[in-house]
């Protein structure tokens, strides 16, 4: 055994893979211990481009999961499958792969915990609200809902990883949406926490990747 006070080299084998089709990117998976639980973090569009490159959001997600010390890997998943520089409903629709939710469900069945980290995008734009509601509905229908948790700040507000930076992550369970069958023009209830109340703080997030 190497003494910790001696100079030594630490090595770790990490497997990285991502799923793409044309201009659409679905997810990127990092696994460093296949015998430990696997988490999925769903953000708006954190995974784009080369498998070797990471967005700031992706880096923050991976670091946060490693810091938990309870997972052997993480799937960083896209709610939208292409980068949207200036979000609006039309551009978000164009960035939505027709089989995007299907791919999310396939990953959801294979992981142990899902963290929803879409921040304010899913409350500002109908396209994002509808797509997230569709995903939660399908999780409920396929008995995967108990895996779902919101990413929260210390005040209980649902946030994006960029809003937390290096702050420790906190989670709150997801309830099934009452009106989330997501047809445009229909009122959709914002997902609410079961035990953690939303904070009234409306601090602006710098990005919603």
JSON list of N, CA and C in Angstrom, two decimals, residues 19 26-27 38 40 42 75 77-79 81 97-114 116 131-148:
[
{"chain": "A", "resi": 19, "resn": "UNK", "atom": "N", "xyz": [-24.18, 9.69, -26.96]},
{"chain": "A", "resi": 19, "resn": "UNK", "atom": "CA", "xyz": [-25.08, 9.26, -28.02]},
{"chain": "A", "resi": 19, "resn": "UNK", "atom": "C", "xyz": [-25.48, 10.46, -28.86]},
{"chain": "A", "resi": 26, "resn": "UNK", "atom": "N", "xyz": [-27.80, 13.45, -27.44]},
{"chain": "A", "resi": 26, "resn": "UNK", "atom": "CA", "xyz": [-28.76, 13.01, -26.44]},
{"chain": "A", "resi": 26, "resn": "UNK", "atom": "C", "xyz": [-28.18, 13.00, -25.03]},
{"chain": "A", "resi": 27, "resn": "UNK", "atom": "N", "xyz": [-27.00, 12.41, -24.87]},
{"chain": "A", "resi": 27, "resn": "UNK", "atom": "CA", "xyz": [-26.42, 12.31, -23.53]},
{"chain": "A", "resi": 27, "resn": "UNK", "atom": "C", "xyz": [-24.94, 11.97, -23.62]},
{"chain": "A", "resi": 38, "resn": "UNK", "atom": "N", "xyz": [-25.42, 4.53, -10.50]},
{"chain": "A", "resi": 38, "resn": "UNK", "atom": "CA", "xyz": [-25.27, 5.48, -11.61]},
{"chain": "A", "resi": 38, "resn": "UNK", "atom": "C", "xyz": [-26.36, 6.54, -11.52]},
{"chain": "A", "resi": 40, "resn": "UNK", "atom": "N", "xyz": [-28.26, 10.10, -13.25]},
{"chain": "A", "resi": 40, "resn": "UNK", "atom": "CA", "xyz": [-28.48, 10.89, -14.46]},
{"chain": "A", "resi": 40, "resn": "UNK", "atom": "C", "xyz": [-28.85, 12.31, -14.03]},
{"chain": "A", "resi": 42, "resn": "UNK", "atom": "N", "xyz": [-30.35, 15.70, -15.67]},
{"chain": "A", "resi": 42, "resn": "UNK", "atom": "CA", "xyz": [-31.02, 16.25, -16.86]},
{"chain": "A", "resi": 42, "resn": "UNK", "atom": "C", "xyz": [-31.00, 17.78, -16.80]},
{"chain": "A", "resi": 75, "resn": "UNK", "atom": "N", "xyz": [-24.68, 10.11, -16.04]},
{"chain": "A", "resi": 75, "resn": "UNK", "atom": "CA", "xyz": [-25.13, 10.41, -17.40]},
{"chain": "A", "resi": 75, "resn": "UNK", "atom": "C", "xyz": [-25.61, 11.86, -17.40]},
{"chain": "A", "resi": 77, "resn": "UNK", "atom": "N", "xyz": [-27.53, 14.44, -19.36]},
{"chain": "A", "resi": 77, "resn": "UNK", "atom": "CA", "xyz": [-28.53, 14.29, -20.43]},
{"chain": "A", "resi": 77, "resn": "UNK", "atom": "C", "xyz": [-29.11, 15.64, -20.86]},
{"chain": "A", "resi": 78, "resn": "UNK", "atom": "N", "xyz": [-29.47, 15.70, -22.14]},
{"chain": "A", "resi": 78, "resn": "UNK", "atom": "CA", "xyz": [-30.05, 16.90, -22.73]},
{"chain": "A", "resi": 78, "resn": "UNK", "atom": "C", "xyz": [-31.58, 16.81, -22.77]},
{"chain": "A", "resi": 79, "resn": "UNK", "atom": "N", "xyz": [-32.24, 17.82, -22.22]},
{"chain": "A", "resi": 79, "resn": "UNK", "atom": "CA", "xyz": [-33.68, 17.94, -22.45]},
{"chain": "A", "resi": 79, "resn": "UNK", "atom": "C", "xyz": [-33.93, 18.35, -23.90]},
{"chain": "A", "resi": 81, "resn": "UNK", "atom": "N", "xyz": [-31.86, 18.79, -27.71]},
{"chain": "A", "resi": 81, "resn": "UNK", "atom": "CA", "xyz": [-30.77, 18.02, -28.29]},
{"chain": "A", "resi": 81, "resn": "UNK", "atom": "C", "xyz": [-29.82, 18.81, -29.17]},
{"chain": "A", "resi": 97, "resn": "UNK", "atom": "N", "xyz": [-35.15, 16.70, -30.62]},
{"chain": "A", "resi": 97, "resn": "UNK", "atom": "CA", "xyz": [-35.16, 15.48, -31.43]},
{"chain": "A", "resi": 97, "resn": "UNK", "atom": "C", "xyz": [-36.49, 14.75, -31.21]},
{"chain": "A", "resi": 98, "resn": "UNK", "atom": "N", "xyz": [-37.12, 14.25, -32.28]},
{"chain": "A", "resi": 98, "resn": "UNK", "atom": "CA", "xyz": [-38.41, 13.56, -32.12]},
{"chain": "A", "resi": 98, "resn": "UNK", "atom": "C", "xyz": [-38.33, 12.37, -31.17]},
{"chain": "A", "resi": 99, "resn": "UNK", "atom": "N", "xyz": [-37.17, 11.74, -31.10]},
{"chain": "A", "resi": 99, "resn": "UNK", "atom": "CA", "xyz": [-36.99, 10.59, -30.21]},
{"chain": "A", "resi": 99, "resn": "UNK", "atom": "C", "xyz": [-36.23, 10.94, -28.94]},
{"chain": "A", "resi": 100, "resn": "UNK", "atom": "N", "xyz": [-36.17, 12.23, -28.62]},
{"chain": "A", "resi": 100, "resn": "UNK", "atom": "CA", "xyz": [-35.40, 12.66, -27.46]},
{"chain": "A", "resi": 100, "resn": "UNK", "atom": "C", "xyz": [-35.92, 12.13, -26.13]},
{"chain": "A", "resi": 101, "resn": "UNK", "atom": "N", "xyz": [-37.23, 12.20, -25.93]},
{"chain": "A", "resi": 101, "resn": "UNK", "atom": "CA", "xyz": [-37.81, 11.70, -24.68]},
{"chain": "A", "resi": 101, "resn": "UNK", "atom": "C", "xyz": [-37.67, 10.18, -24.60]},
{"chain": "A", "resi": 102, "resn": "UNK", "atom": "N", "xyz": [-37.82, 9.51, -25.73]},
{"chain": "A", "resi": 102, "resn": "UNK", "atom": "CA", "xyz": [-37.63, 8.06, -25.78]},
{"chain": "A", "resi": 102, "resn": "UNK", "atom": "C", "xyz": [-36.23, 7.68, -25.31]},
{"chain": "A", "resi": 103, "resn": "UNK", "atom": "N", "xyz": [-35.23, 8.44, -25.75]},
{"chain": "A", "resi": 103, "resn": "UNK", "atom": "CA", "xyz": [-33.85, 8.17, -25.33]},
{"chain": "A", "resi": 103, "resn": "UNK", "atom": "C", "xyz": [-33.67, 8.45, -23.84]},
{"chain": "A", "resi": 104, "resn": "UNK", "atom": "N", "xyz": [-34.30, 9.51, -23.34]},
{"chain": "A", "resi": 104, "resn": "UNK", "atom": "CA", "xyz": [-34.22, 9.81, -21.90]},
{"chain": "A", "resi": 104, "resn": "UNK", "atom": "C", "xyz": [-34.82, 8.68, -21.08]},
{"chain": "A", "resi": 105, "resn": "UNK", "atom": "N", "xyz": [-35.92, 8.13, -21.54]},
{"chain": "A", "resi": 105, "resn": "UNK", "atom": "CA", "xyz": [-36.57, 7.04, -20.81]},
{"chain": "A", "resi": 105, "resn": "UNK", "atom": "C", "xyz": [-35.70, 5.80, -20.78]},
{"chain": "A", "resi": 106, "resn": "UNK", "atom": "N", "xyz": [-35.02, 5.52, -21.89]},
{"chain": "A", "resi": 106, "resn": "UNK", "atom": "CA", "xyz": [-34.14, 4.35, -21.94]},
{"chain": "A", "resi": 106, "resn": "UNK", "atom": "C", "xyz": [-33.02, 4.47, -20.91]},
{"chain": "A", "resi": 107, "resn": "UNK", "atom": "N", "xyz": [-32.46, 5.68, -20.77]},
{"chain": "A", "resi": 107, "resn": "UNK", "atom": "CA", "xyz": [-31.40, 5.89, -19.78]},
{"chain": "A", "resi": 107, "resn": "UNK", "atom": "C", "xyz": [-31.98, 5.85, -18.37]},
{"chain": "A", "resi": 108, "resn": "UNK", "atom": "N", "xyz": [-33.14, 6.45, -18.18]},
{"chain": "A", "resi": 108, "resn": "UNK", "atom": "CA", "xyz": [-33.77, 6.50, -16.86]},
{"chain": "A", "resi": 108, "resn": "UNK", "atom": "C", "xyz": [-33.94, 5.10, -16.27]},
{"chain": "A", "resi": 109, "resn": "UNK", "atom": "N", "xyz": [-34.32, 4.16, -17.09]},
{"chain": "A", "resi": 109, "resn": "UNK", "atom": "CA", "xyz": [-34.51, 2.79, -16.62]},
{"chain": "A", "resi": 109, "resn": "UNK", "atom": "C", "xyz": [-33.21, 2.14, -16.15]},
{"chain": "A", "resi": 110, "resn": "UNK", "atom": "N", "xyz": [-32.07, 2.65, -16.65]},
{"chain": "A", "resi": 110, "resn": "UNK", "atom": "CA", "xyz": [-30.78, 2.03, -16.34]},
{"chain": "A", "resi": 110, "resn": "UNK", "atom": "C", "xyz": [-30.03, 2.70, -15.18]},
{"chain": "A", "resi": 111, "resn": "UNK", "atom": "N", "xyz": [-30.54, 3.84, -14.69]},
{"chain": "A", "resi": 111, "resn": "UNK", "atom": "CA", "xyz": [-29.84, 4.56, -13.63]},
{"chain": "A", "resi": 111, "resn": "UNK", "atom": "C", "xyz": [-30.57, 4.39, -12.30]},
{"chain": "A", "resi": 112, "resn": "UNK", "atom": "N", "xyz": [-29.90, 4.80, -11.23]},
{"chain": "A", "resi": 112, "resn": "UNK", "atom": "CA", "xyz": [-30.46, 4.66, -9.89]},
{"chain": "A", "resi": 112, "resn": "UNK", "atom": "C", "xyz": [-31.13, 5.94, -9.38]},
{"chain": "A", "resi": 113, "resn": "UNK", "atom": "N", "xyz": [-30.71, 7.08, -9.91]},
{"chain": "A", "resi": 113, "resn": "UNK", "atom": "CA", "xyz": [-31.27, 8.36, -9.46]},
{"chain": "A", "resi": 113, "resn": "UNK", "atom": "C", "xyz": [-31.21, 9.35, -10.60]},
{"chain": "A", "resi": 114, "resn": "UNK", "atom": "N", "xyz": [-32.27, 10.17, -10.73]},
{"chain": "A", "resi": 114, "resn": "UNK", "atom": "CA", "xyz": [-32.33, 11.20, -11.77]},
{"chain": "A", "resi": 114, "resn": "UNK", "atom": "C", "xyz": [-32.49, 12.56, -11.10]},
{"chain": "A", "resi": 116, "resn": "UNK", "atom": "N", "xyz": [-33.24, 16.47, -11.81]},
{"chain": "A", "resi": 116, "resn": "UNK", "atom": "CA", "xyz": [-33.75, 17.44, -12.78]},
{"chain": "A", "resi": 116, "resn": "UNK", "atom": "C", "xyz": [-33.13, 18.80, -12.48]},
{"chain": "A", "resi": 131, "resn": "UNK", "atom": "N", "xyz": [-42.05, 19.89, -22.62]},
{"chain": "A", "resi": 131, "resn": "UNK", "atom": "CA", "xyz": [-41.12, 18.77, -22.81]},
{"chain": "A", "resi": 131, "resn": "UNK", "atom": "C", "xyz": [-40.74, 18.13, -21.48]},
{"chain": "A", "resi": 132, "resn": "UNK", "atom": "N", "xyz": [-40.49, 18.95, -20.48]},
{"chain": "A", "resi": 132, "resn": "UNK", "atom": "CA", "xyz": [-40.16, 18.41, -19.16]},
{"chain": "A", "resi": 132, "resn": "UNK", "atom": "C", "xyz": [-41.37, 17.68, -18.57]},
{"chain": "A", "resi": 133, "resn": "UNK", "atom": "N", "xyz": [-42.56, 18.23, -18.76]},
{"chain": "A", "resi": 133, "resn": "UNK", "atom": "CA", "xyz": [-43.78, 17.58, -18.26]},
{"chain": "A", "resi": 133, "resn": "UNK", "atom": "C", "xyz": [-43.99, 16.24, -18.94]},
{"chain": "A", "resi": 134, "resn": "UNK", "atom": "N", "xyz": [-43.72, 16.17, -20.25]},
{"chain": "A", "resi": 134, "resn": "UNK", "atom": "CA", "xyz": [-43.84, 14.90, -20.98]},
{"chain": "A", "resi": 134, "resn": "UNK", "atom": "C", "xyz": [-42.91, 13.85, -20.37]},
{"chain": "A", "resi": 135, "resn": "UNK", "atom": "N", "xyz": [-41.69, 14.26, -20.08]},
{"chain": "A", "resi": 135, "resn": "UNK", "atom": "CA", "xyz": [-40.73, 13.32, -19.50]},
{"chain": "A", "resi": 135, "resn": "UNK", "atom": "C", "xyz": [-41.20, 12.82, -18.14]},
{"chain": "A", "resi": 136, "resn": "UNK", "atom": "N", "xyz": [-41.66, 13.73, -17.28]},
{"chain": "A", "resi": 136, "resn": "UNK", "atom": "CA", "xyz": [-42.12, 13.34, -15.95]},
{"chain": "A", "resi": 136, "resn": "UNK", "atom": "C", "xyz": [-43.34, 12.43, -16.05]},
{"chain": "A", "resi": 137, "resn": "UNK", "atom": "N", "xyz": [-44.24, 12.74, -16.96]},
{"chain": "A", "resi": 137, "resn": "UNK", "atom": "CA", "xyz": [-45.42, 11.89, -17.18]},
{"chain": "A", "resi": 137, "resn": "UNK", "atom": "C", "xyz": [-45.02, 10.47, -17.56]},
{"chain": "A", "resi": 138, "resn": "UNK", "atom": "N", "xyz": [-44.06, 10.36, -18.47]},
{"chain": "A", "resi": 138, "resn": "UNK", "atom": "CA", "xyz": [-43.65, 9.03, -18.92]},
{"chain": "A", "resi": 138, "resn": "UNK", "atom": "C", "xyz": [-42.94, 8.28, -17.80]},
{"chain": "A", "resi": 139, "resn": "UNK", "atom": "N", "xyz": [-42.18, 8.99, -16.99]},
{"chain": "A", "resi": 139, "resn": "UNK", "atom": "CA", "xyz": [-41.56, 8.34, -15.83]},
{"chain": "A", "resi": 139, "resn": "UNK", "atom": "C", "xyz": [-42.62, 7.78, -14.89]},
{"chain": "A", "resi": 140, "resn": "UNK", "atom": "N", "xyz": [-43.68, 8.55, -14.67]},
{"chain": "A", "resi": 140, "resn": "UNK", "atom": "CA", "xyz": [-44.76, 8.08, -13.81]},
{"chain": "A", "resi": 140, "resn": "UNK", "atom": "C", "xyz": [-45.45, 6.87, -14.42]},
{"chain": "A", "resi": 141, "resn": "UNK", "atom": "N", "xyz": [-45.70, 6.92, -15.73]},
{"chain": "A", "resi": 141, "resn": "UNK", "atom": "CA", "xyz": [-46.39, 5.81, -16.40]},
{"chain": "A", "resi": 141, "resn": "UNK", "atom": "C", "xyz": [-45.57, 4.53, -16.38]},
{"chain": "A", "resi": 142, "resn": "UNK", "atom": "N", "xyz": [-44.24, 4.68, -16.40]},
{"chain": "A", "resi": 142, "resn": "UNK", "atom": "CA", "xyz": [-43.36, 3.51, -16.43]},
{"chain": "A", "resi": 142, "resn": "UNK", "atom": "C", "xyz": [-42.78, 3.18, -15.06]},
{"chain": "A", "resi": 143, "resn": "UNK", "atom": "N", "xyz": [-43.41, 3.75, -14.02]},
{"chain": "A", "resi": 143, "resn": "UNK", "atom": "CA", "xyz": [-43.03, 3.47, -12.64]},
{"chain": "A", "resi": 143, "resn": "UNK", "atom": "C", "xyz": [-41.57, 3.80, -12.34]},
{"chain": "A", "resi": 144, "resn": "UNK", "atom": "N", "xyz": [-41.12, 4.93, -12.88]},
{"chain": "A", "resi": 144, "resn": "UNK", "atom": "CA", "xyz": [-39.76, 5.42, -12.64]},
{"chain": "A", "resi": 144, "resn": "UNK", "atom": "C", "xyz": [-39.76, 6.72, -11.83]},
{"chain": "A", "resi": 145, "resn": "UNK", "atom": "N", "xyz": [-40.96, 7.18, -11.43]},
{"chain": "A", "resi": 145, "resn": "UNK", "atom": "CA", "xyz": [-41.07, 8.51, -10.81]},
{"chain": "A", "resi": 145, "resn": "UNK", "atom": "C", "xyz": [-40.28, 8.63, -9.50]},
{"chain": "A", "resi": 146, "resn": "UNK", "atom": "N", "xyz": [-40.18, 7.54, -8.76]},
{"chain": "A", "resi": 146, "resn": "UNK", "atom": "CA", "xyz": [-39.49, 7.60, -7.47]},
{"chain": "A", "resi": 146, "resn": "UNK", "atom": "C", "xyz": [-38.00, 7.89, -7.61]},
{"chain": "A", "resi": 147, "resn": "UNK", "atom": "N", "xyz": [-37.47, 7.76, -8.82]},
{"chain": "A", "resi": 147, "resn": "UNK", "atom": "CA", "xyz": [-36.06, 8.07, -9.05]},
{"chain": "A", "resi": 147, "resn": "UNK", "atom": "C", "xyz": [-35.82, 9.57, -9.21]},
{"chain": "A", "resi": 148, "resn": "UNK", "atom": "N", "xyz": [-36.89, 10.35, -9.43]},
{"chain": "A", "resi": 148, "resn": "UNK", "atom": "CA", "xyz": [-36.75, 11.75, -9.82]},
{"chain": "A", "resi": 148, "resn": "UNK", "atom": "C", "xyz": [-36.61, 12.69, -8.62]}
]
